[in-house]
Short mmCIF file of C-alpha atoms in Angstrom, two decimals:
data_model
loop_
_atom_site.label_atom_id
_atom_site.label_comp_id
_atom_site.label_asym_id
_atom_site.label_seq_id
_atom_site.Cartn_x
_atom_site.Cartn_y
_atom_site.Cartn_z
CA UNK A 14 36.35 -12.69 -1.23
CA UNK A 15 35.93 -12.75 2.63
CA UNK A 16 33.99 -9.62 3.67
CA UNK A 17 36.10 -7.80 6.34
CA UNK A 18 37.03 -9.00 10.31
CA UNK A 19 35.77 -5.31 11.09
CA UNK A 20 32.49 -5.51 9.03
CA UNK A 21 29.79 -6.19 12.02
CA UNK A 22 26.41 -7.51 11.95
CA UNK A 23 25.41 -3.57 12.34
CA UNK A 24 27.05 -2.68 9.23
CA UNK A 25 25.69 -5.33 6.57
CA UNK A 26 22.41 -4.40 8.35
CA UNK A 27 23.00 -0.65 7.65
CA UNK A 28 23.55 -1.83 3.69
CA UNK A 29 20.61 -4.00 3.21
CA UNK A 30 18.68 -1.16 5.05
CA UNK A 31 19.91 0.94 2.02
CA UNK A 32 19.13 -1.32 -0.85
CA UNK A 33 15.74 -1.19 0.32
CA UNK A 34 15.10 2.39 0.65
CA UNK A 35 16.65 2.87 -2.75
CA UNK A 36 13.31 0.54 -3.50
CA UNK A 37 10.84 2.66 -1.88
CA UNK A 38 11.98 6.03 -3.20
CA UNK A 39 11.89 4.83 -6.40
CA UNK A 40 8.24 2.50 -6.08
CA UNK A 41 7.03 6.15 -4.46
CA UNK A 42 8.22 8.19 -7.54
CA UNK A 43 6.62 5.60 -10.15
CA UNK A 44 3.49 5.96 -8.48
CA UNK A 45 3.58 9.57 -8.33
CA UNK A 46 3.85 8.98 -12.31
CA UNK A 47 1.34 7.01 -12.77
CA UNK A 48 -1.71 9.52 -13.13
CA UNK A 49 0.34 11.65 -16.13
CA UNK A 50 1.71 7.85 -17.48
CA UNK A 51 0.36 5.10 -18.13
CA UNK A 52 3.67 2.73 -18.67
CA UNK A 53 4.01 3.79 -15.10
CA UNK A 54 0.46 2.74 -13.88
CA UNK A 55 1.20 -0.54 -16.03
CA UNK A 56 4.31 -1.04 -14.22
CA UNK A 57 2.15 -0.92 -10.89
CA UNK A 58 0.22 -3.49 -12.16
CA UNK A 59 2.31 -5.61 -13.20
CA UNK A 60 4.37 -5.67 -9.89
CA UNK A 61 1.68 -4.54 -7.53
CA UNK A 62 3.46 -7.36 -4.60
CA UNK A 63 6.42 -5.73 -4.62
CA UNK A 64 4.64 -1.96 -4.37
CA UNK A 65 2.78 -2.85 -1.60
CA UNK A 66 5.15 -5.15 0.08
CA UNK A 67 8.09 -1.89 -0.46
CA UNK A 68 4.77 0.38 1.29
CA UNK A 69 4.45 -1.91 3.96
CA UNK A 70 8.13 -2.22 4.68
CA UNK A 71 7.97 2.01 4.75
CA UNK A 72 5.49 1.94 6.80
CA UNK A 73 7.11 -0.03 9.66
CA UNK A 74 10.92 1.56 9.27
CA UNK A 75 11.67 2.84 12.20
CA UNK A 76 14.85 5.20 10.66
CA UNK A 77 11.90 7.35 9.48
CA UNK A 78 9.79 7.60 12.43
CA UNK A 79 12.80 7.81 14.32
CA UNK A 80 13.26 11.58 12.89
CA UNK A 81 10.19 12.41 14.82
CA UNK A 82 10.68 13.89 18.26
CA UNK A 83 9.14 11.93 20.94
CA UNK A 84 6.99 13.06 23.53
CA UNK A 85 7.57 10.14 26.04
CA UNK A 86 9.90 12.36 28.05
CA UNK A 87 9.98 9.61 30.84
CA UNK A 88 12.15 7.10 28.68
CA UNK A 89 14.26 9.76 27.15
CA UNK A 90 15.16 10.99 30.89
CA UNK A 91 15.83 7.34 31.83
CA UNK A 92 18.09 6.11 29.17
CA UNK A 93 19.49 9.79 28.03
CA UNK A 94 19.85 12.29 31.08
CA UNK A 95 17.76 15.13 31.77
CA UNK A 96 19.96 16.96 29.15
CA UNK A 97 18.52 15.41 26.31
CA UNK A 98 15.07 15.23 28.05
CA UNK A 99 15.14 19.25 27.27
CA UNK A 100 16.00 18.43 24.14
CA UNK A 101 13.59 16.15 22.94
CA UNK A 102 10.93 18.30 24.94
CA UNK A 103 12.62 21.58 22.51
CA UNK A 104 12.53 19.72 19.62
CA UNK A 105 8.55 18.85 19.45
CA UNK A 106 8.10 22.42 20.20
CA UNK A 107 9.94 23.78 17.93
CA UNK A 108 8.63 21.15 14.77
CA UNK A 109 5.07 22.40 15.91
CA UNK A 110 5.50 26.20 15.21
CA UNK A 111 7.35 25.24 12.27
CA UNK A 112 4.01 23.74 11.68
CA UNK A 113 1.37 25.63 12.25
CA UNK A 114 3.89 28.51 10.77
CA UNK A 115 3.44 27.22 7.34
CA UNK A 116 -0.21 26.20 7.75
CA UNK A 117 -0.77 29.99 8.54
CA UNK A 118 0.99 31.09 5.78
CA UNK A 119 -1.29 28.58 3.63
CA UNK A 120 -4.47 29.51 5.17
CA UNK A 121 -4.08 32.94 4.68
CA UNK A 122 -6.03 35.61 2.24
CA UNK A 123 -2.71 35.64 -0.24
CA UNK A 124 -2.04 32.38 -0.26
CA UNK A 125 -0.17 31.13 -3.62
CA UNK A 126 0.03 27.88 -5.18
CA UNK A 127 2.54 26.64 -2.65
CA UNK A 128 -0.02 26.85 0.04
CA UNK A 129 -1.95 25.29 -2.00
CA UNK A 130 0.28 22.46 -2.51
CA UNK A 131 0.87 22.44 1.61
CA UNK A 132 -3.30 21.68 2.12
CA UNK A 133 -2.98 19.22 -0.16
CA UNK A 134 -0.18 17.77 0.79
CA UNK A 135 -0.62 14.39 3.24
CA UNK A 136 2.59 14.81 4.26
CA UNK A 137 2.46 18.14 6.17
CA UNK A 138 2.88 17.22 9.26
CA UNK A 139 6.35 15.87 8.53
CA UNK A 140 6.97 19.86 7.11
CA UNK A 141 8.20 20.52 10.98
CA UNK A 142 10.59 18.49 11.04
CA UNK A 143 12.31 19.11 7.77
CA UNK A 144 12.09 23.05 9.11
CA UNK A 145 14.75 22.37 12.00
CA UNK A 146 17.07 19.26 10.28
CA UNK A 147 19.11 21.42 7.40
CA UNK A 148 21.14 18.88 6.56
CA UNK A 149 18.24 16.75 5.37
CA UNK A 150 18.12 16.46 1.41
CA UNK A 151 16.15 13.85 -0.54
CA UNK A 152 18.18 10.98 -0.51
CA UNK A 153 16.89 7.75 -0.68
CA UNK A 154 16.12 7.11 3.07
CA UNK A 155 14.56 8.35 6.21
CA UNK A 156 15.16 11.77 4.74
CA UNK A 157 13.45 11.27 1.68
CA UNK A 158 10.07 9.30 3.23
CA UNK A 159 9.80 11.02 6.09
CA UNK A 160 7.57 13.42 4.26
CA UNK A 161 7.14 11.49 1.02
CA UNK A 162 5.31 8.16 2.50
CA UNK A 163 1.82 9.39 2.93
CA UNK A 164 2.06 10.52 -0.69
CA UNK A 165 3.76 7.10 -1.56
CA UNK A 166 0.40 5.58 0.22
CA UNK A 167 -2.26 7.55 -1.58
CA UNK A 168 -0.76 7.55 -5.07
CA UNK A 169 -0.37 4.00 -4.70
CA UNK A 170 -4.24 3.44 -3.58
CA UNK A 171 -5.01 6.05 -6.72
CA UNK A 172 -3.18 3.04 -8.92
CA UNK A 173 -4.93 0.43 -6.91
CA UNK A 174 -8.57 2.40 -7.09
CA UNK A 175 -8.05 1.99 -11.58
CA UNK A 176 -6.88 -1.43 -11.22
CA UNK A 177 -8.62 -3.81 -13.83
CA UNK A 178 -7.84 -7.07 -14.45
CA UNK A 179 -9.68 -9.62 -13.41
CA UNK A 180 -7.80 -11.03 -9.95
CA UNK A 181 -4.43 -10.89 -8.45
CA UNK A 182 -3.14 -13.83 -6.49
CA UNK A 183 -5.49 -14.34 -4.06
CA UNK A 184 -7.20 -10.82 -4.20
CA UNK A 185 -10.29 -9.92 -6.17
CA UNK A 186 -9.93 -6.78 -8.56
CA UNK A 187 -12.85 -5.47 -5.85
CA UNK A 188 -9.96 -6.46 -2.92
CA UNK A 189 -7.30 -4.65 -4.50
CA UNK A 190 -9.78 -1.67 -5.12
CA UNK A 191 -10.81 -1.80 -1.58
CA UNK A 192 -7.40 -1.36 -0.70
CA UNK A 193 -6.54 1.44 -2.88
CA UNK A 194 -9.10 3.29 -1.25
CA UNK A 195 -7.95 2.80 2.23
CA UNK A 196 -4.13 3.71 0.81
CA UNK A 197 -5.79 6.86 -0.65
CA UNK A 198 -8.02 8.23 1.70
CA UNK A 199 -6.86 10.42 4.88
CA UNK A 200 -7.70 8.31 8.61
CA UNK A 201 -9.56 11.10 9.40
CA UNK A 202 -11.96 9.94 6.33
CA UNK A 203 -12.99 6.92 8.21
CA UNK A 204 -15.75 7.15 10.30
CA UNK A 205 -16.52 3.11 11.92
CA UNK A 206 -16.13 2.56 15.93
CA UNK A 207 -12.29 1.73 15.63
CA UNK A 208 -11.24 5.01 13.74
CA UNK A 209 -13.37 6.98 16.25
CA UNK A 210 -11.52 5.87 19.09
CA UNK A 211 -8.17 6.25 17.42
CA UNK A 212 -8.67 9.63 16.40
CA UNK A 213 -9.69 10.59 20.09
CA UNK A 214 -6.32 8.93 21.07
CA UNK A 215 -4.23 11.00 17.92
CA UNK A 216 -5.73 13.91 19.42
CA UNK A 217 -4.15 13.51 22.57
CA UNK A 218 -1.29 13.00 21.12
CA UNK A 219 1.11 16.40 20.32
CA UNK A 220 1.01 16.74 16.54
CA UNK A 221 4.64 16.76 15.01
CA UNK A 222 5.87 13.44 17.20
CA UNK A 223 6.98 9.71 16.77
CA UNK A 224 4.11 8.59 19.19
CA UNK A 225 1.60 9.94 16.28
CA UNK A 226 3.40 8.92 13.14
CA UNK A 227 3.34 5.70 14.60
CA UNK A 228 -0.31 5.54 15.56
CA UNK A 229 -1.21 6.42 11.90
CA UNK A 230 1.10 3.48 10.28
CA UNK A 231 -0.69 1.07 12.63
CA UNK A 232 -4.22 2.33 11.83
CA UNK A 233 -3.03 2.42 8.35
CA UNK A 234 -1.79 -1.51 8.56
CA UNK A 235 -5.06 -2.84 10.26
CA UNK A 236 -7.22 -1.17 7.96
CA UNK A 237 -5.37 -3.47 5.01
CA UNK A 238 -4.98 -6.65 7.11
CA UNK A 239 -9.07 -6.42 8.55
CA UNK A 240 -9.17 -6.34 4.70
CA UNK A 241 -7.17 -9.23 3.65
CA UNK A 242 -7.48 -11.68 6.66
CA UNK A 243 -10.33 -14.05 5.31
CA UNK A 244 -8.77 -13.82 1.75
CA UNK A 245 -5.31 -15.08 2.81
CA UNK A 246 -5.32 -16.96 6.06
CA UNK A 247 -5.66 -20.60 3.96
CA UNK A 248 -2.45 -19.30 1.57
CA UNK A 249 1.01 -20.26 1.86
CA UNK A 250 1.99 -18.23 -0.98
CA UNK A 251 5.04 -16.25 -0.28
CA UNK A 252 2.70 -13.52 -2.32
CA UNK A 253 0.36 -13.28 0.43
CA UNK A 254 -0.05 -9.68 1.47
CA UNK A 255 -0.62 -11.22 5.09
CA UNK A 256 2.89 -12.69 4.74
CA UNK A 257 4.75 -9.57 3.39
CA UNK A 258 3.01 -7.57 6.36
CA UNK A 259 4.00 -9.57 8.87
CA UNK A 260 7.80 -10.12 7.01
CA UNK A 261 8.19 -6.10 7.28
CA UNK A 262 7.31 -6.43 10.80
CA UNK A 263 9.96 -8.89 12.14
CA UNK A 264 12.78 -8.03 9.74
CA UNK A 265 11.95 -3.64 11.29
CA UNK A 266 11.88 -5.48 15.12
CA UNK A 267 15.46 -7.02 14.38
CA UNK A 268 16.83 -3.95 12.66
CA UNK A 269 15.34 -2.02 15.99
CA UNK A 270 16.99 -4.81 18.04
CA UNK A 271 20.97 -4.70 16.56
CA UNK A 272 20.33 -0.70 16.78
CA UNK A 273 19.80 -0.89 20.27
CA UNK A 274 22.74 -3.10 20.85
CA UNK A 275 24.75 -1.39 18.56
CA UNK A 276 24.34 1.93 20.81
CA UNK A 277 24.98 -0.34 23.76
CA UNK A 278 28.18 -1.41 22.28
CA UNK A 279 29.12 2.19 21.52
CA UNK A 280 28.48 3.48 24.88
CA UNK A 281 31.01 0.36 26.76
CA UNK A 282 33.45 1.17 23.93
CA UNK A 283 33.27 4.90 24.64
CA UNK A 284 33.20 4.15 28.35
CA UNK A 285 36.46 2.34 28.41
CA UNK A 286 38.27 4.76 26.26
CA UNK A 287 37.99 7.84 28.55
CA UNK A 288 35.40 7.08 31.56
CA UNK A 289 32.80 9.21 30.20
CA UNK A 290 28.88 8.94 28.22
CA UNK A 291 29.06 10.78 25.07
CA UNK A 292 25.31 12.83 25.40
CA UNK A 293 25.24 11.99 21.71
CA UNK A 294 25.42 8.15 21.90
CA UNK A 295 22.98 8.21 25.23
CA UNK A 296 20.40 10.20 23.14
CA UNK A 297 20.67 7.69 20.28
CA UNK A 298 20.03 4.97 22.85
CA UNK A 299 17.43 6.66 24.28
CA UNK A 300 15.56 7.17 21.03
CA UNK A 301 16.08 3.53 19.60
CA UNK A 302 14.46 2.15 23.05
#
């Protein structure tokens, strides 16, 4: 059957978007498994591509960092109207106290096991945001790995770190190891010239925003690629890890493309109907730019 006149470009986008994220929450889960079962760490194993090439594709999805508040006021003003400027500027306040709220109550004398759970959780950062969306629920999606991806990361590097067979495509069992522990460890664990500068940059950055989620992801990407260069760059295996990162990249930069026009469509159509901008549609705009 002929898909629908109606059904745009946007749309099939939005559902392939979908099958994918229904990939990722369920890789993350698995490899949250894996240190209480070992079918699980076996399944790692035996698909460890598709793992990392459903982390890398998290990683670059710009739904999820798009639930982070930006602090580049300048575009939001430009494309969205002071209005929403305020807003933005409200909502990285607010995701910051929401914060450093729960980091308090973690920190402090009585703390239980769920503060516990908070320090420990790589993830915390994304706490403010969930604070101030209610309508957010785990559902496979930006609302699920927006504060499940940096435990997706290390409990897929905790897999990688036990991995032991003898090679896998065109990585040693010490390259996949290697990467494990870059997937496991914290950025702020690093210590070599690149990280130092980076972290001087993150902390000029205000905590709970897009700008520093995607900082991370990068640091987190070029840590694996300095990695897997050498190894790779004679392949033409569609296996190559180079070749999945770069996939993820320019498959995210079309989604972030059609977005963009999609909004621009929305704002003509809305334009023509009754004269007006819907603040809504301008502040979607705004935050796809």
């Amino acid at each position: 059957q002929h898909l629908p006149m109606h059904l745009d470009s946007h749309v099939i986008a939005k559902d392939k978007k979908y099958l994918k994220h229904i990939g990722q929450c369920f890789s993350s889960e698995i490899c949250r498994l894996c240190s209480s079962y070992p079918s699980c760490q076996a399944l790692v194993y035996d698909g460890l591509y598709l793992f990392l090439g459903l982390l890398f594709e998290a990683l670059v999805d710009s739904e999820t960092i798009n639930l982070f508040p930006t602090c580049n006021h300048r575009i939001i003003a430009a494309e969205g109207g002071e209005r929403n400027k305020r807003k933005e500027s409200l909502r990285v306040s607010d995701a910051t106290i929401a914060f450093h709220s729960e980091k308090e109550k973690s920190s402090s004398g009585d703390a239980d096991d769920e503060g516990s759970l908070f320090r420990d959780n790589p993830d915390m950062e994304a706490i403010g945001i969930r604070k101030h969306k209610t309508y957010m629920y785990d559902l496979p999606g930006p609302s699920y790995m927006c504060d499940h991806l940096w435990s997706f990361c290390r409990n897929l590097g905790r897999a990688m770190c036990k991995y032991d067979l003898q090679k896998c495509s065109e990585l040693s069992k010490e390259d996949i190891k290697e990467i494990g522990s870059i997937l496991a460890k914290n950025d702020a664990n690093h210590t070599h010239d690149v990280h130092k500068v980076c972290s001087k940059a993150l902390e000029k950055i205000p905590l709970i925003t897009m700008e520093r989620e995607c900082m991370k992801r990068i640091i987190k990407l070029c840590d694996i690629l300095s990695i897997v260069t050498d190894r790779c760059i004679q392949q033409d295996e569609e296996q190559s890890v180079i070749f999945i990162v770069i996939k993820s990249i320019l498959e995210e930069m079309h989604s972030v493309s059609d977005n963009v026009i999609h909004h621009d469509r929305l704002l003509v159509k809305q334009a023509l109907s009754d004269g007006t901008a819907n603040s809504r549609i301008l502040y979607k705009r705004a935050k796809s730019h």
